[in-house]
Amino acid sequence: INAEYGLSASIKVSSTETGIIFGNIVYDIAGIAAEADRNCVILSDIHIDIIDYIQPATCADSQFRQKWAEFEWENKVAVNTNFTDCDEFLAHIVKSTNMTCLTPTQSLAGDCGFIAANLYAKSTFGEDCLMNVSIELAEGRIVGFIRIRAKSQGVCLSIGQRVQRVSVDSSAA
């Protein structure tokens, strides 16, 4: 018998911690002998893109500094990119990570060959994500570091992986 069945299940996501859903969905098909290994969907095979749960947000400069000091998890990502314009690279990172640039535009104006900017976002679960972008144009390439801080390790690592992916390829946003 060649039959196709549909299965619908609601899954509640409560944190952006790892980007992986843990658990199984086990089901029976009426009229067919149950074989447990064939009637099981392993949810860890489903990976969630943390960016779907990150939303641009704002906070005061003093709040950003306080959170930066409080948050224990940090991921320091070395910038390795083909971009040659600091402003374009910063705009690309802001867009690709769904974050807000808290550094005033007038502070970023000019062509001095380097940028230091603070970015901020909040997950739909209320988790804060802080980022500091410190880059410069050296020998025709952008070099520097992007530091990400959050209360949880998973958020830092997931955002760091996203930054690495989109830094190399401008089409990966």
Short mmCIF file of the C-alpha atoms (twelve columns), coordinates in Angstrom:
data_MODEL
# 
_entry.id   MODEL 
# 
loop_
_atom_site.group_PDB 
_atom_site.id 
_atom_site.type_symbol 
_atom_site.label_atom_id 
_atom_site.label_alt_id 
_atom_site.label_comp_id 
_atom_site.label_asym_id 
_atom_site.label_seq_id 
_atom_site.Cartn_x 
_atom_site.Cartn_y 
_atom_site.Cartn_z 
_atom_site.pdbx_PDB_model_num 
ATOM 1   C CA . ILE A 1   0.000  0.000  0.000  1 
ATOM 2   C CA . ASN A 2   1.361  3.367  -1.003 1 
ATOM 3   C CA . ALA A 3   -0.411 5.902  1.186  1 
ATOM 4   C CA . GLU A 4   0.456  9.372  2.312  1 
ATOM 5   C CA . TYR A 5   -0.621 10.732 5.678  1 
ATOM 6   C CA . GLY A 6   -0.390 14.168 7.229  1 
ATOM 7   C CA . LEU A 7   0.666  14.822 10.785 1 
ATOM 8   C CA . SER A 8   0.251  18.095 12.593 1 
ATOM 9   C CA . ALA A 9   1.726  18.867 16.009 1 
ATOM 10  C CA . SER A 10  2.057  22.063 17.982 1 
ATOM 11  C CA . ILE A 11  5.425  22.647 19.608 1 
ATOM 12  C CA . LYS A 12  5.951  25.278 22.261 1 
ATOM 13  C CA . VAL A 13  9.368  26.939 22.121 1 
ATOM 14  C CA . SER A 14  10.257 28.635 25.399 1 
ATOM 15  C CA . SER A 15  13.877 29.702 24.939 1 
ATOM 16  C CA . THR A 16  16.449 30.524 22.276 1 
ATOM 17  C CA . GLU A 17  19.077 28.691 24.287 1 
ATOM 18  C CA . THR A 18  20.354 26.145 21.758 1 
ATOM 19  C CA . GLY A 19  18.401 26.392 18.518 1 
ATOM 20  C CA . ILE A 20  17.530 22.696 18.744 1 
ATOM 21  C CA . ILE A 21  14.218 21.170 19.758 1 
ATOM 22  C CA . PHE A 22  14.609 18.206 22.093 1 
ATOM 23  C CA . GLY A 23  12.093 15.366 22.241 1 
ATOM 24  C CA . ASN A 24  10.157 12.954 20.066 1 
ATOM 25  C CA . ILE A 25  6.701  12.704 18.596 1 
ATOM 26  C CA . VAL A 26  5.454  9.119  18.788 1 
ATOM 27  C CA . TYR A 27  2.299  8.178  16.921 1 
ATOM 28  C CA . ASP A 28  0.189  5.184  15.957 1 
ATOM 29  C CA . ILE A 29  -1.587 4.551  12.688 1 
ATOM 30  C CA . ALA A 30  -5.017 3.012  13.072 1 
ATOM 31  C CA . GLY A 31  -5.241 -0.490 11.604 1 
ATOM 32  C CA . ILE A 32  -1.467 -0.979 11.247 1 
ATOM 33  C CA . ALA A 33  0.669  -2.924 13.696 1 
ATOM 34  C CA . ALA A 34  2.791  -0.476 15.679 1 
ATOM 35  C CA . GLU A 35  6.506  -0.554 15.052 1 
ATOM 36  C CA . ALA A 36  7.939  2.006  17.470 1 
ATOM 37  C CA . ASP A 37  10.980 2.922  15.391 1 
ATOM 38  C CA . ARG A 38  8.863  3.691  12.316 1 
ATOM 39  C CA . ASN A 39  6.281  5.816  14.101 1 
ATOM 40  C CA . CYS A 40  8.593  8.304  15.723 1 
ATOM 41  C CA . VAL A 41  9.748  11.763 14.685 1 
ATOM 42  C CA . ILE A 42  12.971 12.802 16.415 1 
ATOM 43  C CA . LEU A 43  12.744 16.536 17.023 1 
ATOM 44  C CA . SER A 44  16.464 17.135 17.554 1 
ATOM 45  C CA . ASP A 45  16.750 16.768 13.773 1 
ATOM 46  C CA . ILE A 46  14.832 20.059 13.522 1 
ATOM 47  C CA . HIS A 47  17.110 23.056 13.944 1 
ATOM 48  C CA . ILE A 48  15.680 26.481 14.670 1 
ATOM 49  C CA . ASP A 49  17.299 29.657 13.361 1 
ATOM 50  C CA . ILE A 50  17.689 31.919 16.388 1 
ATOM 51  C CA . ILE A 51  17.244 34.955 14.135 1 
ATOM 52  C CA . ASP A 52  13.545 34.063 13.856 1 
ATOM 53  C CA . TYR A 53  13.267 34.849 17.581 1 
ATOM 54  C CA . ILE A 54  15.531 37.924 17.737 1 
ATOM 55  C CA . GLN A 55  13.934 41.351 17.435 1 
ATOM 56  C CA . PRO A 56  15.606 44.777 17.231 1 
ATOM 57  C CA . ALA A 57  15.279 46.678 20.500 1 
ATOM 58  C CA . THR A 58  16.687 49.751 22.189 1 
ATOM 59  C CA . CYS A 59  18.045 50.561 25.609 1 
ATOM 60  C CA . ALA A 60  19.807 53.504 27.185 1 
ATOM 61  C CA . ASP A 61  23.597 53.667 27.026 1 
ATOM 62  C CA . SER A 62  23.819 53.237 30.801 1 
ATOM 63  C CA . GLN A 63  21.593 50.124 30.655 1 
ATOM 64  C CA . PHE A 64  23.774 48.671 27.888 1 
ATOM 65  C CA . ARG A 65  26.937 49.196 29.979 1 
ATOM 66  C CA . GLN A 66  25.266 47.699 33.070 1 
ATOM 67  C CA . LYS A 67  24.102 44.620 31.155 1 
ATOM 68  C CA . TRP A 68  27.526 44.299 29.494 1 
ATOM 69  C CA . ALA A 69  29.127 44.129 32.958 1 
ATOM 70  C CA . GLU A 70  26.489 41.701 34.305 1 
ATOM 71  C CA . PHE A 71  26.312 39.147 31.505 1 
ATOM 72  C CA . GLU A 72  28.779 36.336 32.022 1 
ATOM 73  C CA . TRP A 73  28.681 34.693 28.593 1 
ATOM 74  C CA . GLU A 74  30.762 36.218 25.842 1 
ATOM 75  C CA . ASN A 75  31.591 35.050 22.342 1 
ATOM 76  C CA . LYS A 76  34.438 36.900 20.622 1 
ATOM 77  C CA . VAL A 77  34.310 36.472 16.855 1 
ATOM 78  C CA . ALA A 78  37.245 37.487 14.686 1 
ATOM 79  C CA . VAL A 79  36.123 39.381 11.587 1 
ATOM 80  C CA . ASN A 80  37.069 37.596 8.386  1 
ATOM 81  C CA . THR A 81  35.298 39.252 5.484  1 
ATOM 82  C CA . ASN A 82  35.595 40.358 1.887  1 
ATOM 83  C CA . PHE A 83  33.872 43.680 2.669  1 
ATOM 84  C CA . THR A 84  36.052 46.721 2.104  1 
ATOM 85  C CA . ASP A 85  33.780 49.429 3.559  1 
ATOM 86  C CA . CYS A 86  33.289 49.625 7.334  1 
ATOM 87  C CA . ASP A 87  29.881 51.334 7.105  1 
ATOM 88  C CA . GLU A 88  28.562 48.724 4.663  1 
ATOM 89  C CA . PHE A 89  29.839 45.892 6.842  1 
ATOM 90  C CA . LEU A 90  28.217 47.342 9.976  1 
ATOM 91  C CA . ALA A 91  24.899 47.814 8.128  1 
ATOM 92  C CA . HIS A 92  25.141 44.210 6.910  1 
ATOM 93  C CA . ILE A 93  25.738 42.896 10.456 1 
ATOM 94  C CA . VAL A 94  22.840 44.968 11.845 1 
ATOM 95  C CA . LYS A 95  20.479 43.657 9.168  1 
ATOM 96  C CA . SER A 96  21.698 40.049 9.318  1 
ATOM 97  C CA . THR A 97  21.374 39.765 13.103 1 
ATOM 98  C CA . ASN A 98  18.094 41.713 13.545 1 
ATOM 99  C CA . MET A 99  19.800 44.084 15.951 1 
ATOM 100 C CA . THR A 100 19.579 47.833 16.518 1 
ATOM 101 C CA . CYS A 101 22.684 49.984 16.339 1 
ATOM 102 C CA . LEU A 102 22.664 52.032 19.548 1 
ATOM 103 C CA . THR A 103 25.666 54.141 18.534 1 
ATOM 104 C CA . PRO A 104 24.401 57.480 17.219 1 
ATOM 105 C CA . THR A 105 24.697 57.959 13.452 1 
ATOM 106 C CA . GLN A 106 26.695 61.167 13.888 1 
ATOM 107 C CA . SER A 107 29.295 59.221 15.897 1 
ATOM 108 C CA . LEU A 108 29.714 56.833 12.968 1 
ATOM 109 C CA . ALA A 109 29.922 59.593 10.348 1 
ATOM 110 C CA . GLY A 110 33.148 60.353 8.565  1 
ATOM 111 C CA . ASP A 111 35.770 58.270 6.878  1 
ATOM 112 C CA . CYS A 112 38.352 57.494 9.541  1 
ATOM 113 C CA . GLY A 113 38.881 53.832 8.640  1 
ATOM 114 C CA . PHE A 114 37.487 52.296 11.824 1 
ATOM 115 C CA . ILE A 115 34.177 51.803 13.626 1 
ATOM 116 C CA . ALA A 116 33.273 50.944 17.195 1 
ATOM 117 C CA . ALA A 117 29.529 50.417 17.619 1 
ATOM 118 C CA . ASN A 118 27.151 48.855 20.136 1 
ATOM 119 C CA . LEU A 119 24.180 46.779 18.968 1 
ATOM 120 C CA . TYR A 120 21.216 45.469 20.937 1 
ATOM 121 C CA . ALA A 121 18.328 43.071 20.477 1 
ATOM 122 C CA . LYS A 122 15.863 41.111 22.552 1 
ATOM 123 C CA . SER A 123 14.469 37.653 21.907 1 
ATOM 124 C CA . THR A 124 10.730 37.017 21.893 1 
ATOM 125 C CA . PHE A 125 11.359 35.324 25.249 1 
ATOM 126 C CA . GLY A 126 12.813 38.487 26.818 1 
ATOM 127 C CA . GLU A 127 16.482 37.473 26.562 1 
ATOM 128 C CA . ASP A 128 18.878 40.372 25.926 1 
ATOM 129 C CA . CYS A 129 21.627 40.152 23.334 1 
ATOM 130 C CA . LEU A 130 24.429 42.732 23.294 1 
ATOM 131 C CA . MET A 131 27.046 43.165 20.602 1 
ATOM 132 C CA . ASN A 132 30.120 45.341 20.255 1 
ATOM 133 C CA . VAL A 133 31.522 45.721 16.749 1 
ATOM 134 C CA . SER A 134 35.110 46.953 16.625 1 
ATOM 135 C CA . ILE A 135 36.500 46.961 13.081 1 
ATOM 136 C CA . GLU A 136 39.032 48.812 10.971 1 
ATOM 137 C CA . LEU A 137 40.164 48.952 7.384  1 
ATOM 138 C CA . ALA A 138 43.707 47.602 7.197  1 
ATOM 139 C CA . GLU A 139 45.528 46.912 3.945  1 
ATOM 140 C CA . GLY A 140 42.278 46.992 1.976  1 
ATOM 141 C CA . ARG A 141 40.465 44.504 4.246  1 
ATOM 142 C CA . ILE A 142 38.226 44.896 7.235  1 
ATOM 143 C CA . VAL A 143 39.678 43.326 10.364 1 
ATOM 144 C CA . GLY A 144 38.686 43.386 14.002 1 
ATOM 145 C CA . PHE A 145 36.395 41.635 16.452 1 
ATOM 146 C CA . ILE A 146 32.717 41.339 17.227 1 
ATOM 147 C CA . ARG A 147 31.957 40.564 20.853 1 
ATOM 148 C CA . ILE A 148 28.562 39.170 21.784 1 
ATOM 149 C CA . ARG A 149 27.265 39.009 25.355 1 
ATOM 150 C CA . ALA A 150 24.137 37.433 26.820 1 
ATOM 151 C CA . LYS A 151 22.928 35.746 29.981 1 
ATOM 152 C CA . SER A 152 22.935 32.347 28.290 1 
ATOM 153 C CA . GLN A 153 25.714 30.583 26.444 1 
ATOM 154 C CA . GLY A 154 23.367 29.357 23.720 1 
ATOM 155 C CA . VAL A 155 22.398 32.850 22.607 1 
ATOM 156 C CA . CYS A 156 26.061 33.928 22.448 1 
ATOM 157 C CA . LEU A 157 27.080 30.903 20.433 1 
ATOM 158 C CA . SER A 158 24.101 31.012 18.056 1 
ATOM 159 C CA . ILE A 159 24.492 34.709 17.288 1 
ATOM 160 C CA . GLY A 160 28.258 34.209 16.938 1 
ATOM 161 C CA . GLN A 161 27.708 31.462 14.369 1 
ATOM 162 C CA . ARG A 162 25.314 33.715 12.480 1 
ATOM 163 C CA . VAL A 163 27.891 36.543 12.486 1 
ATOM 164 C CA . GLN A 164 30.596 34.216 11.158 1 
ATOM 165 C CA . ARG A 165 28.292 32.941 8.415  1 
ATOM 166 C CA . VAL A 166 27.160 36.362 7.202  1 
ATOM 167 C CA . SER A 167 30.576 38.025 7.551  1 
ATOM 168 C CA . VAL A 168 32.150 35.831 4.918  1 
ATOM 169 C CA . ASP A 169 29.284 35.967 2.444  1 
ATOM 170 C CA . SER A 170 27.241 39.125 1.939  1 
ATOM 171 C CA . SER A 171 24.464 37.055 0.342  1 
ATOM 172 C CA . ALA A 172 24.025 34.876 3.464  1 
ATOM 173 C CA . ALA A 173 21.738 37.362 5.234  1 
# 
